[in-house]
Coordinates of C-alpha atoms in Angstrom, one line a residue:
M1 CA 0.0 0.0 0.0
Q2 CA 1.4 3.4 -1.0
L3 CA 1.5 6.3 1.5
Q4 CA -0.8 8.3 -0.7
Q5 CA -3.5 5.6 -0.7
L6 CA -3.2 5.3 3.1
Q7 CA -3.7 9.0 3.5
Q8 CA -6.8 8.8 1.3
G9 CA -8.4 6.3 3.7
A10 CA -7.6 3.1 2.0
G11 CA -7.8 0.1 4.3
G12 CA -10.9 1.3 6.2
L13 CA -9.0 3.5 8.7
S14 CA -11.0 6.4 10.2
Q15 CA -9.4 9.8 10.2
E16 CA -8.7 9.6 13.9
Q17 CA -7.0 6.2 13.5
L18 CA -5.0 7.5 10.5
T19 CA -3.8 10.5 12.6
Q20 CA -2.8 8.2 15.5
L21 CA -0.9 6.0 13.1
Q22 CA 1.0 8.9 11.5
Q23 CA 1.9 10.3 14.9
L24 CA 3.3 6.9 16.0
A25 CA 5.2 6.4 12.8
S26 CA 6.8 9.9 12.9
G27 CA 8.6 9.0 16.1
L28 CA 10.0 5.7 15.1
S29 CA 13.4 4.8 13.6
P30 CA 13.5 2.7 10.3
V31 CA 14.3 -0.4 12.3
Q32 CA 11.4 0.2 14.6
L33 CA 9.1 0.9 11.7
A34 CA 10.1 -2.4 10.1
W35 CA 9.4 -4.3 13.3
V36 CA 6.0 -2.7 13.7
S37 CA 5.2 -3.6 10.1
G38 CA 6.1 -7.2 10.6
Y39 CA 4.2 -7.3 13.9
L40 CA 1.0 -6.0 12.3
A41 CA 1.4 -8.4 9.4
A42 CA 1.7 -11.3 11.8
F43 CA -1.2 -10.0 13.9
A44 CA -3.4 -9.7 10.8
N45 CA -2.5 -13.3 9.7
Q46 CA -3.8 -14.6 13.0
G47 CA -6.7 -12.3 13.3
A48 CA -9.7 -13.7 11.3
A49 CA -12.7 -13.7 13.7
G50 CA -13.3 -17.1 15.2
Q51 CA -10.1 -18.6 13.8
S52 CA -7.7 -20.2 16.3
P53 CA -4.2 -18.7 15.8
A54 CA -2.8 -22.2 15.5
E55 CA -5.2 -23.2 12.7
D56 CA -3.8 -23.3 9.1
Q57 CA -0.9 -21.1 10.0
P58 CA 2.5 -21.5 8.4
P59 CA 5.4 -22.4 10.8
S60 CA 6.7 -19.4 12.7
S61 CA 9.7 -17.7 11.2
S62 CA 10.9 -16.5 14.7
L63 CA 14.4 -17.7 15.3
T64 CA 16.4 -17.9 18.5
I65 CA 20.2 -18.0 18.2
L66 CA 22.1 -19.0 21.3
Y67 CA 25.8 -18.7 21.7
G68 CA 28.3 -19.9 24.3
S69 CA 31.7 -18.4 23.9
Q70 CA 35.0 -18.4 25.8
T71 CA 37.1 -16.2 23.5
G72 CA 34.4 -14.5 21.4
N73 CA 34.4 -16.6 18.3
S74 CA 31.0 -18.1 18.8
R75 CA 29.6 -14.7 19.7
S76 CA 31.0 -13.2 16.5
L77 CA 29.7 -16.0 14.3
A78 CA 26.3 -15.8 16.0
S79 CA 26.1 -12.1 15.5
A80 CA 26.9 -12.5 11.8
L81 CA 24.3 -15.2 11.4
A82 CA 21.7 -13.1 13.1
Q83 CA 22.3 -10.3 10.7
Q84 CA 22.0 -12.6 7.7
A85 CA 18.8 -14.1 9.0
Q86 CA 17.3 -10.7 9.7
S87 CA 18.2 -9.6 6.1
Q88 CA 16.0 -12.4 4.9
G89 CA 13.1 -11.1 6.9
R90 CA 13.2 -13.2 10.0
V91 CA 12.5 -12.1 13.6
V92 CA 15.7 -13.0 15.4
K93 CA 16.4 -13.3 19.1
L94 CA 20.2 -13.4 19.7
V95 CA 21.1 -14.3 23.2
S96 CA 24.2 -15.3 25.2
M97 CA 23.6 -18.6 27.0
A98 CA 24.6 -16.7 30.2
D99 CA 21.5 -14.5 29.8
Y100 CA 19.1 -17.1 28.6
K101 CA 16.3 -18.5 30.8
P102 CA 16.5 -22.3 30.3
R103 CA 12.8 -22.9 30.9
Q104 CA 12.1 -20.8 27.8
L105 CA 13.3 -23.8 25.7
K106 CA 9.8 -25.3 25.8
E107 CA 8.5 -22.2 24.0
E108 CA 11.0 -22.2 21.2
Q109 CA 10.2 -23.4 17.7
Q110 CA 13.5 -22.8 15.9
L111 CA 16.8 -22.7 17.6
L112 CA 20.4 -22.4 16.4
V113 CA 23.2 -23.1 18.9
L114 CA 26.8 -21.9 18.4
V115 CA 29.0 -23.1 21.2
S116 CA 32.7 -23.6 21.8
T117 CA 34.5 -26.2 23.9
H118 CA 36.9 -25.0 26.6
G119 CA 40.0 -26.9 27.6
E120 CA 39.6 -30.6 27.9
G121 CA 35.9 -30.8 27.0
D122 CA 34.3 -28.3 29.3
P123 CA 31.5 -25.8 28.4
P124 CA 32.6 -22.2 28.3
D125 CA 31.7 -20.3 31.4
D126 CA 28.6 -18.6 29.9
A127 CA 27.2 -22.0 28.8
M128 CA 27.6 -23.8 32.1
A129 CA 24.2 -23.1 33.5
L130 CA 22.2 -24.0 30.4
H131 CA 24.4 -27.1 29.8
K132 CA 23.7 -28.2 33.4
F133 CA 19.9 -27.6 33.0
L134 CA 19.7 -29.5 29.8
H135 CA 21.4 -32.5 31.3
S136 CA 19.2 -32.5 34.4
A137 CA 15.9 -34.1 35.2
R138 CA 14.2 -30.7 34.9
A139 CA 14.9 -30.4 31.2
P140 CA 11.5 -30.5 29.3
K141 CA 10.6 -32.6 26.3
L142 CA 11.1 -30.6 23.2
P143 CA 9.0 -32.2 20.3
Q144 CA 8.1 -28.7 19.0
L145 CA 11.7 -27.7 18.5
S146 CA 13.8 -27.7 15.3
Y147 CA 17.5 -27.0 15.8
S148 CA 21.0 -27.2 14.6
V149 CA 24.4 -26.9 16.3
L150 CA 27.6 -25.3 15.2
A151 CA 30.4 -26.6 17.5
L152 CA 33.8 -24.8 17.8
G153 CA 36.9 -26.5 19.2
D154 CA 40.5 -27.4 18.8
S155 CA 41.5 -30.8 17.5
S156 CA 44.7 -30.6 19.5
Y157 CA 42.6 -31.6 22.5
D158 CA 41.2 -35.1 23.0
N159 CA 37.6 -34.0 23.4
F160 CA 37.3 -32.1 20.2
C161 CA 34.0 -30.0 20.1
Q162 CA 32.7 -32.0 23.1
T163 CA 30.3 -29.3 24.3
G164 CA 28.7 -28.9 20.9
L165 CA 28.3 -32.6 20.6
E166 CA 26.7 -32.8 24.1
F167 CA 24.2 -30.0 23.2
D168 CA 23.3 -31.7 19.9
Q169 CA 22.8 -35.1 21.5
R170 CA 20.8 -33.9 24.4
L171 CA 18.5 -31.8 22.4
H172 CA 17.8 -34.8 20.2
Q173 CA 17.2 -37.0 23.2
L174 CA 14.6 -34.5 24.4
G175 CA 12.7 -34.9 21.2
A176 CA 13.9 -32.0 19.1
R177 CA 14.4 -32.4 15.4
R178 CA 17.6 -31.5 13.6
L179 CA 17.2 -29.0 10.9
L180 CA 20.8 -29.8 9.8
E181 CA 23.5 -32.1 11.1
R182 CA 26.0 -30.6 13.6
A183 CA 29.1 -29.0 12.1
D184 CA 32.4 -29.2 14.0
C185 CA 34.9 -26.4 13.5
D186 CA 38.6 -26.5 14.2
V187 CA 40.6 -23.3 15.1
D188 CA 40.5 -22.2 11.5
F189 CA 36.8 -22.3 11.6
E190 CA 35.8 -19.7 8.9
D191 CA 35.1 -22.0 5.9
T192 CA 33.2 -24.7 7.9
A193 CA 31.1 -22.0 9.7
A194 CA 30.3 -20.2 6.5
Q195 CA 29.1 -23.4 4.9
W196 CA 27.0 -24.4 7.9
Q197 CA 25.4 -20.9 8.0
A198 CA 24.5 -21.0 4.3
Q199 CA 23.0 -24.5 4.6
V200 CA 21.0 -23.8 7.8
L201 CA 19.5 -20.6 6.4
E202 CA 18.6 -22.4 3.2
R203 CA 17.0 -25.2 5.2
L204 CA 15.0 -22.7 7.3
A205 CA 13.7 -21.1 4.2
T206 CA 12.2 -24.4 3.0
V207 CA 10.5 -25.3 6.3
S208 CA 9.6 -21.8 7.5
P209 CA 9.2 -19.0 5.0
A210 CA 10.1 -15.6 6.3
T211 CA 7.2 -13.2 7.1
G212 CA 9.0 -10.0 6.3
A213 CA 9.1 -9.1 10.0
A214 CA 12.3 -7.5 11.1
V215 CA 14.6 -7.3 14.1
A216 CA 13.4 -8.6 17.4
S217 CA 16.8 -7.9 19.1
A218 CA 19.7 -6.4 17.3
P219 CA 23.0 -8.3 17.6
P220 CA 26.0 -6.5 19.1
A221 CA 28.3 -4.8 16.7
Q222 CA 31.6 -3.0 16.7
A223 CA 30.7 0.6 15.8
S224 CA 34.1 1.1 14.1
G225 CA 33.4 -1.7 11.6
Y226 CA 36.8 -3.4 12.4
S227 CA 36.6 -7.1 13.3
R228 CA 38.5 -10.4 13.0
S229 CA 37.9 -10.5 9.3
T230 CA 38.6 -6.7 8.8
P231 CA 41.3 -5.7 11.3
F232 CA 42.6 -2.2 11.9
E233 CA 46.2 -1.4 11.1
S234 CA 47.4 0.0 14.4
S235 CA 50.9 1.5 15.0
L236 CA 53.3 0.1 17.6
L237 CA 54.1 2.8 20.1
L238 CA 56.2 0.7 22.6
S239 CA 57.4 -2.8 23.3
Q240 CA 59.3 -2.7 26.6
K241 CA 60.7 -5.6 28.6
I242 CA 59.3 -5.4 32.2
T243 CA 61.1 -8.3 33.7
G244 CA 64.7 -8.0 34.9
R245 CA 67.9 -9.2 33.2
G246 CA 68.1 -12.2 35.6
S247 CA 64.5 -13.3 35.0
V248 CA 63.7 -16.7 33.5
K249 CA 60.9 -14.9 31.7
D250 CA 60.8 -12.2 29.0
T251 CA 57.6 -10.3 29.6
R252 CA 56.7 -7.2 27.5
H253 CA 54.5 -4.2 28.1
V254 CA 53.2 -3.4 24.6
E255 CA 51.4 -0.2 23.6
L256 CA 49.5 0.3 20.3
S257 CA 47.9 3.3 18.8
L258 CA 44.2 3.1 17.8
E259 CA 44.1 6.7 16.6
G260 CA 41.5 7.3 14.0
S261 CA 40.0 3.8 14.2
G262 CA 36.9 4.5 16.3
L263 CA 37.7 1.3 18.1
S264 CA 36.5 1.2 21.7
Y265 CA 36.9 -1.4 24.4
Q266 CA 36.0 -2.1 28.0
P267 CA 38.1 -3.5 30.8
G268 CA 37.9 -7.3 30.5
D269 CA 37.9 -7.3 26.7
A270 CA 40.6 -8.9 24.6
L271 CA 42.6 -7.7 21.6
G272 CA 42.9 -9.9 18.6
V273 CA 46.4 -9.6 16.9
W274 CA 47.0 -10.9 13.4
M275 CA 50.7 -11.4 12.7
S276 CA 52.5 -12.8 9.7
N277 CA 55.2 -15.5 10.2
D278 CA 58.8 -14.6 10.6
P279 CA 60.4 -14.4 7.1
E280 CA 63.5 -16.1 8.4
L281 CA 61.5 -19.0 9.6
V282 CA 59.8 -19.3 6.2
E283 CA 63.1 -19.3 4.4
A284 CA 64.6 -22.0 6.8
L285 CA 61.5 -24.2 6.2
L286 CA 61.8 -23.8 2.4
R287 CA 65.5 -24.8 2.5
L288 CA 64.8 -27.9 4.7
L289 CA 62.1 -29.1 2.4
A290 CA 63.9 -28.2 -0.8
L291 CA 60.9 -26.2 -2.0
E292 CA 61.0 -23.2 -4.4
G293 CA 59.6 -20.1 -2.7
E294 CA 58.5 -18.6 -6.0
Q295 CA 56.4 -21.6 -6.9
Q296 CA 52.8 -20.5 -7.5
V297 CA 50.0 -22.0 -5.3
E298 CA 46.3 -21.5 -4.9
V299 CA 45.0 -20.0 -1.6
K300 CA 41.4 -19.1 -1.3
D301 CA 40.9 -18.4 -5.0
Q302 CA 44.2 -16.4 -5.1
T303 CA 47.4 -17.3 -6.9
L304 CA 50.4 -16.6 -4.6
S305 CA 54.0 -17.6 -4.3
L306 CA 54.6 -20.4 -1.9
R307 CA 56.8 -18.0 0.1
Q308 CA 53.9 -15.5 0.5
A309 CA 51.4 -18.2 1.3
L310 CA 53.6 -19.6 4.1
T311 CA 54.3 -16.1 5.4
D312 CA 50.8 -14.7 5.5
H313 CA 48.3 -17.5 5.4
Y314 CA 49.4 -20.7 7.1
E315 CA 50.2 -21.6 10.7
L316 CA 53.8 -22.6 11.2
T317 CA 54.5 -22.4 15.0
L318 CA 51.6 -24.4 16.4
L319 CA 51.2 -28.1 15.6
H320 CA 48.0 -30.2 15.7
P321 CA 47.5 -34.0 15.7
A322 CA 46.5 -34.4 12.0
L323 CA 49.7 -32.5 10.9
V324 CA 52.0 -34.7 13.0
G325 CA 50.2 -37.8 11.7
A326 CA 50.6 -36.7 8.1
W327 CA 54.3 -35.9 8.8
A328 CA 54.8 -39.4 10.1
E329 CA 53.6 -40.7 6.8
F330 CA 55.6 -38.2 4.7
S331 CA 58.8 -39.1 6.5
G332 CA 58.2 -42.8 7.0
S333 CA 59.6 -42.4 10.6
E334 CA 58.7 -45.2 12.9
A335 CA 59.7 -43.1 15.9
L336 CA 57.3 -40.3 14.9
A337 CA 54.5 -42.9 14.2
A338 CA 55.0 -44.3 17.7
I339 CA 54.5 -40.8 19.1
V340 CA 51.3 -40.3 17.1
A341 CA 50.0 -43.7 18.4
D342 CA 50.4 -42.6 22.0
R343 CA 47.8 -39.9 22.8
D344 CA 49.5 -38.6 25.9
Q345 CA 52.9 -38.5 24.2
L346 CA 51.5 -36.8 21.2
K347 CA 49.9 -34.1 23.3
T348 CA 53.2 -33.4 25.0
F349 CA 55.0 -33.4 21.7
I350 CA 52.6 -30.9 20.1
G351 CA 53.2 -28.5 22.9
Q352 CA 56.9 -28.6 22.6
H353 CA 57.6 -28.5 18.8
Q354 CA 56.9 -26.5 15.7
L355 CA 56.7 -27.5 12.0
I356 CA 60.3 -26.7 11.4
D357 CA 61.3 -29.2 14.1
L358 CA 59.4 -31.9 12.2
A359 CA 61.2 -30.9 9.0
Q360 CA 64.6 -31.0 10.7
R361 CA 64.2 -34.1 12.9
Y362 CA 62.1 -36.2 10.5
P363 CA 63.2 -35.4 7.0
A364 CA 60.5 -35.9 4.4
S365 CA 59.9 -35.4 0.7
V366 CA 56.7 -33.4 0.3
D367 CA 55.5 -31.1 -2.4
A368 CA 54.0 -27.7 -2.0
E369 CA 50.4 -28.8 -2.5
A370 CA 50.6 -31.7 0.0
L371 CA 52.3 -29.4 2.5
L372 CA 49.7 -26.7 2.4
A373 CA 46.9 -29.4 2.6
T374 CA 48.2 -30.5 6.0
L375 CA 48.6 -27.0 7.5
R376 CA 45.9 -25.0 9.3
K377 CA 45.2 -21.4 8.2
L378 CA 46.9 -18.7 10.3
T379 CA 44.7 -17.5 13.1
P380 CA 44.9 -14.4 15.3
R381 CA 46.1 -14.5 18.9
L382 CA 44.0 -13.0 21.7
Y383 CA 45.5 -11.0 24.6
S384 CA 43.7 -9.7 27.6
I385 CA 43.7 -5.9 27.4
A386 CA 45.8 -4.3 30.1
S387 CA 44.5 -0.7 29.9
S388 CA 41.3 1.4 30.3
Q389 CA 40.4 3.9 27.7
A390 CA 39.5 6.2 30.5
E391 CA 43.2 6.3 31.2
V392 CA 44.9 5.8 27.8
D393 CA 42.3 7.2 25.3
E394 CA 43.1 6.0 21.7
E395 CA 45.7 3.5 22.8
V396 CA 45.5 -0.2 23.9
H397 CA 48.1 -1.9 26.1
L398 CA 49.0 -5.6 26.4
T399 CA 51.2 -7.7 28.6
V400 CA 52.9 -10.3 26.4
A401 CA 55.1 -13.1 27.6
L402 CA 57.7 -14.2 25.0
V403 CA 57.3 -17.8 23.9
E404 CA 60.8 -18.9 23.3
E405 CA 62.7 -22.2 23.5
E406 CA 66.0 -23.6 22.1
R407 CA 65.9 -26.8 20.2
D408 CA 68.6 -28.5 18.2
G409 CA 70.8 -25.4 18.5
H410 CA 68.0 -23.1 17.1
V411 CA 65.8 -20.6 18.9
R412 CA 62.1 -21.2 18.4
Q413 CA 59.7 -18.3 19.1
G414 CA 55.9 -17.7 19.1
T415 CA 54.5 -15.9 16.1
V416 CA 53.2 -12.8 17.9
S417 CA 55.3 -12.7 21.0
G418 CA 58.5 -13.1 18.9
A419 CA 57.5 -10.2 16.7
F420 CA 56.9 -7.9 19.6
A421 CA 60.1 -8.9 21.3
H422 CA 62.5 -8.9 18.3
R423 CA 61.1 -8.1 14.9
L424 CA 58.9 -5.1 15.2
Q425 CA 60.1 -1.5 15.5
E426 CA 58.3 1.6 16.8
G427 CA 55.9 2.8 14.1
D428 CA 55.4 -0.6 12.5
G429 CA 51.9 -1.7 11.7
V430 CA 50.1 -4.3 13.6
R431 CA 46.6 -5.6 12.5
V432 CA 44.2 -5.7 15.5
Y433 CA 40.6 -5.9 16.5
V434 CA 38.6 -5.9 19.7
E435 CA 37.0 -9.1 21.0
A436 CA 34.4 -8.2 23.6
N437 CA 34.2 -10.3 26.7
D438 CA 30.9 -9.7 28.5
N439 CA 31.8 -12.6 30.8
F440 CA 34.6 -10.7 32.5
R441 CA 33.2 -7.3 33.6
L442 CA 33.6 -5.1 36.6
P443 CA 30.5 -4.8 38.7
S444 CA 28.2 -1.9 37.7
D445 CA 28.0 -0.8 41.3
D446 CA 31.2 1.1 42.1
T447 CA 30.8 0.4 45.8
T448 CA 31.1 -3.4 45.3
P449 CA 34.4 -5.0 46.6
V450 CA 36.5 -6.7 44.0
I451 CA 39.0 -9.6 44.4
M452 CA 41.4 -10.1 41.5
I453 CA 43.7 -13.2 41.1
G454 CA 46.2 -12.9 38.3
P455 CA 49.6 -14.5 38.5
G456 CA 52.1 -13.8 35.7
T457 CA 50.6 -12.1 32.6
G458 CA 47.2 -13.0 34.1
V459 CA 47.5 -9.6 35.9
A460 CA 46.9 -7.8 32.6
P461 CA 43.1 -7.2 32.8
F462 CA 43.4 -6.1 36.5
R463 CA 45.6 -3.3 35.5
A464 CA 42.7 -2.2 33.3
F465 CA 40.2 -2.8 36.1
L466 CA 42.2 -0.6 38.5
Q467 CA 42.7 2.2 35.9
E468 CA 38.9 2.2 35.3
R469 CA 38.0 2.2 38.9
D470 CA 40.5 5.0 39.6
A471 CA 39.0 7.1 36.7
R472 CA 35.5 6.5 37.9
G473 CA 36.3 7.3 41.5
A474 CA 34.9 3.9 42.6
Q475 CA 34.6 3.5 46.3
G476 CA 34.6 -0.3 46.4
Q477 CA 37.5 -2.0 47.9
N478 CA 40.0 -3.8 45.7
W479 CA 42.3 -6.8 46.5
L480 CA 44.9 -8.1 44.1
F481 CA 46.6 -11.5 44.3
F482 CA 49.8 -11.6 42.1
G483 CA 52.5 -14.2 41.8
N484 CA 55.7 -14.8 39.7
P485 CA 59.1 -16.3 40.2
T486 CA 61.0 -13.5 42.0
F487 CA 60.3 -10.1 43.6
T488 CA 63.4 -8.4 42.1
E489 CA 63.1 -9.6 38.6
D490 CA 59.4 -10.4 38.0
F491 CA 57.2 -7.9 39.9
L492 CA 55.2 -6.7 36.9
Y493 CA 53.9 -3.1 37.1
Q494 CA 55.4 -2.8 40.7
L495 CA 55.4 1.0 40.8
E496 CA 51.8 1.2 39.6
W497 CA 50.5 -1.2 42.3
Q498 CA 52.5 0.7 44.9
G499 CA 50.9 3.9 43.7
Y500 CA 47.5 2.5 44.0
V501 CA 48.2 1.2 47.5
K502 CA 49.4 4.6 48.6
S503 CA 46.3 6.3 47.1
G504 CA 44.0 3.8 48.9
L505 CA 42.5 2.5 45.6
L506 CA 44.2 -0.9 46.2
T507 CA 43.1 -2.1 49.6
H508 CA 45.2 -5.2 49.7
I509 CA 47.9 -6.7 47.5
S510 CA 48.9 -10.3 48.3
L511 CA 52.2 -11.4 46.7
A512 CA 53.6 -14.9 46.0
F513 CA 57.1 -15.1 44.6
S514 CA 57.7 -18.8 44.2
R515 CA 61.5 -18.8 44.1
D516 CA 62.3 -16.3 46.8
Q517 CA 62.5 -19.0 49.5
Q518 CA 63.3 -22.6 49.7
Q519 CA 59.7 -23.7 49.7
K520 CA 57.8 -22.5 46.7
I521 CA 54.8 -20.3 47.4
Y522 CA 52.1 -19.6 44.9
V523 CA 48.9 -17.5 44.8
Q524 CA 46.8 -20.4 46.0
D525 CA 48.9 -20.6 49.1
R526 CA 48.3 -16.9 49.8
I527 CA 44.5 -17.5 49.3
R528 CA 44.5 -20.2 51.9
E529 CA 46.6 -18.1 54.3
Q530 CA 44.2 -15.2 54.1
G531 CA 41.1 -17.4 53.6
A532 CA 39.2 -16.0 56.6
E533 CA 39.2 -12.4 55.3
L534 CA 38.7 -13.5 51.7
Y535 CA 35.5 -15.4 52.7
Q536 CA 34.3 -12.3 54.6
W537 CA 34.7 -10.2 51.5
L538 CA 32.7 -12.8 49.5
Q539 CA 30.0 -12.7 52.2
R540 CA 29.9 -8.9 51.8
G541 CA 29.1 -9.3 48.1
A542 CA 32.6 -9.1 46.6
H543 CA 33.1 -10.1 43.0
L544 CA 35.8 -12.6 42.3
Y545 CA 38.0 -12.7 39.2
L546 CA 40.6 -15.2 38.0
C547 CA 42.9 -14.7 35.0
G548 CA 45.9 -16.7 33.7
D549 CA 47.0 -20.2 32.8
A550 CA 44.2 -22.7 32.5
N551 CA 46.3 -25.9 32.5
R552 CA 47.5 -25.9 36.1
M553 CA 47.1 -22.5 37.9
A554 CA 43.3 -22.1 37.4
A555 CA 42.6 -25.6 38.8
D556 CA 44.9 -25.1 41.8
V557 CA 43.4 -21.7 42.6
E558 CA 39.9 -23.0 42.3
Q559 CA 40.7 -25.9 44.7
A560 CA 42.1 -23.3 47.1
L561 CA 38.9 -21.3 46.9
I562 CA 36.8 -24.4 47.6
D563 CA 39.0 -25.2 50.6
V564 CA 38.6 -21.6 51.9
V565 CA 34.8 -21.6 51.5
A566 CA 34.5 -25.0 53.1
Q567 CA 36.7 -24.1 56.1
H568 CA 35.5 -20.6 56.9
G569 CA 31.9 -21.2 55.8
G570 CA 31.6 -24.4 57.7
L571 CA 30.5 -26.2 54.6
S572 CA 31.1 -29.6 53.1
V573 CA 33.3 -29.8 50.0
E574 CA 30.2 -30.4 47.8
A575 CA 28.4 -27.4 49.4
A576 CA 31.5 -25.2 48.9
Q577 CA 31.6 -26.2 45.2
D578 CA 27.9 -25.3 45.0
Y579 CA 28.8 -21.9 46.6
L580 CA 31.3 -21.2 43.9
S581 CA 28.8 -22.3 41.2
E582 CA 26.2 -19.9 42.6
L583 CA 28.8 -17.1 42.5
R584 CA 29.5 -18.0 38.8
S585 CA 25.7 -18.1 38.0
S586 CA 25.2 -14.7 39.5
K587 CA 28.3 -13.4 37.6
R588 CA 30.2 -12.8 40.8
Y589 CA 32.9 -15.3 39.9
Q590 CA 34.3 -14.7 36.4
K591 CA 37.3 -16.3 34.7
D592 CA 39.5 -15.4 31.8
V593 CA 41.8 -18.4 31.5
Y594 CA 43.9 -19.6 28.5

């Protein structure tokens, strides 16, 4: 219906109704107008007198997209999927699993689940509550539900995509119907995810035509337009070593300029960093494999030299099981085949070697096409942001530990950390994007006490937290637990913490320098020592944060927290575990572990 016809009274509207409608429409945005249009169309479709809304109606086009994300990849994919579905005229509800009411499942008709697996098969923090509900006796039967699952994981771990598999199996057990079989994505997930998205939207179109209704809830978006797929070329301002000469670690404070980007971030967010491989590493690999760097190869519909492909597009410093298995076949090495056959030994091997180690220790004859077919695509590295924009404006700061080992007389370095430590100079470009982390946020109430546990580079986001609380004049107490090998060589940001103690912003700082005495002391030991006061803080409503190594530190700290709650709360171990679970569910216990 054209606007002129409407104004002439077409459609049976009275002049008073027409005036009311025009007044309403004049105050709405284009998105709101589209939503109202879709709502009225749906209402009209249901509205014939005496007709039940359920009679002779096409399936609903309303779509719920749930995501559970530890590092942000599932969230980003879910946001892109929501936008695509909305462009096809669907009402879309995009929700983090952390914010989803599980009992709403019995009302859903169409559901898409995008979820990552954390560590050795665990759900990400924001998916834990929904995962637990689904696998409990309270979970409802779901015969009305059509669904599909996109699972993200890392095939270097034994339980690859375990969480996505469990969501898929449990929904099916509860009677839901698969729109499309589950898709499992490895760390270079883009191609698999894009194929699943296209197929699931096509399947939805066949079973549930869109109504033309528009957005029910808009997905989050980065206002600047920069993202994982379209990073910003920042400029390196500073890469300064902040550990001493005698330290066993090389930890860097890195500052990057975001000037002109429009990028914004919050304390708790991460910075994604894209970095090309070290050209010297690429040349060494080409020599070992007797490959010609100028040979032309195909990469994503591009024709590139093999040298450029290895430098800019393929992962060279991180191994994965399929690559080691393929190399055992290329080389014919029985020793390497034995490593591949032993799961535990393979896992250790992967963590301690790079592709060039394979080429040097297990010589193989492999052509360029076969080599590239075994390699993963290069992926960005995520670093917890160590600054608040309230303090540093159009800059972003990171705390980066150099990954470096000597093997067979050669120094092996991490792709990004090696670049920050040795290859990049002031003014060099670094491609970056902001990865929001809504599961690691300061409390909105500035009077709330905060407990921060961050040994090593895990202290990075807490530097951002304290800068933000200082800028906001927050009155809540702050307690930092920090640990590293030695006081004299490894006390990261020492002068800043001392300044915050002096100003009163930092109420307590509990330090654990493991090598400064005969018996090693870690942050979990300090937690137990000061358990009575820590428990009192929790009882007063303190928010608890943990950042750092997931493999050992996080588990040891969590066990210490359980011990403290059990001892000082007079609870059983099981009740203490439930206490922490309740803190997590209420977003008073948040983790950023890697």
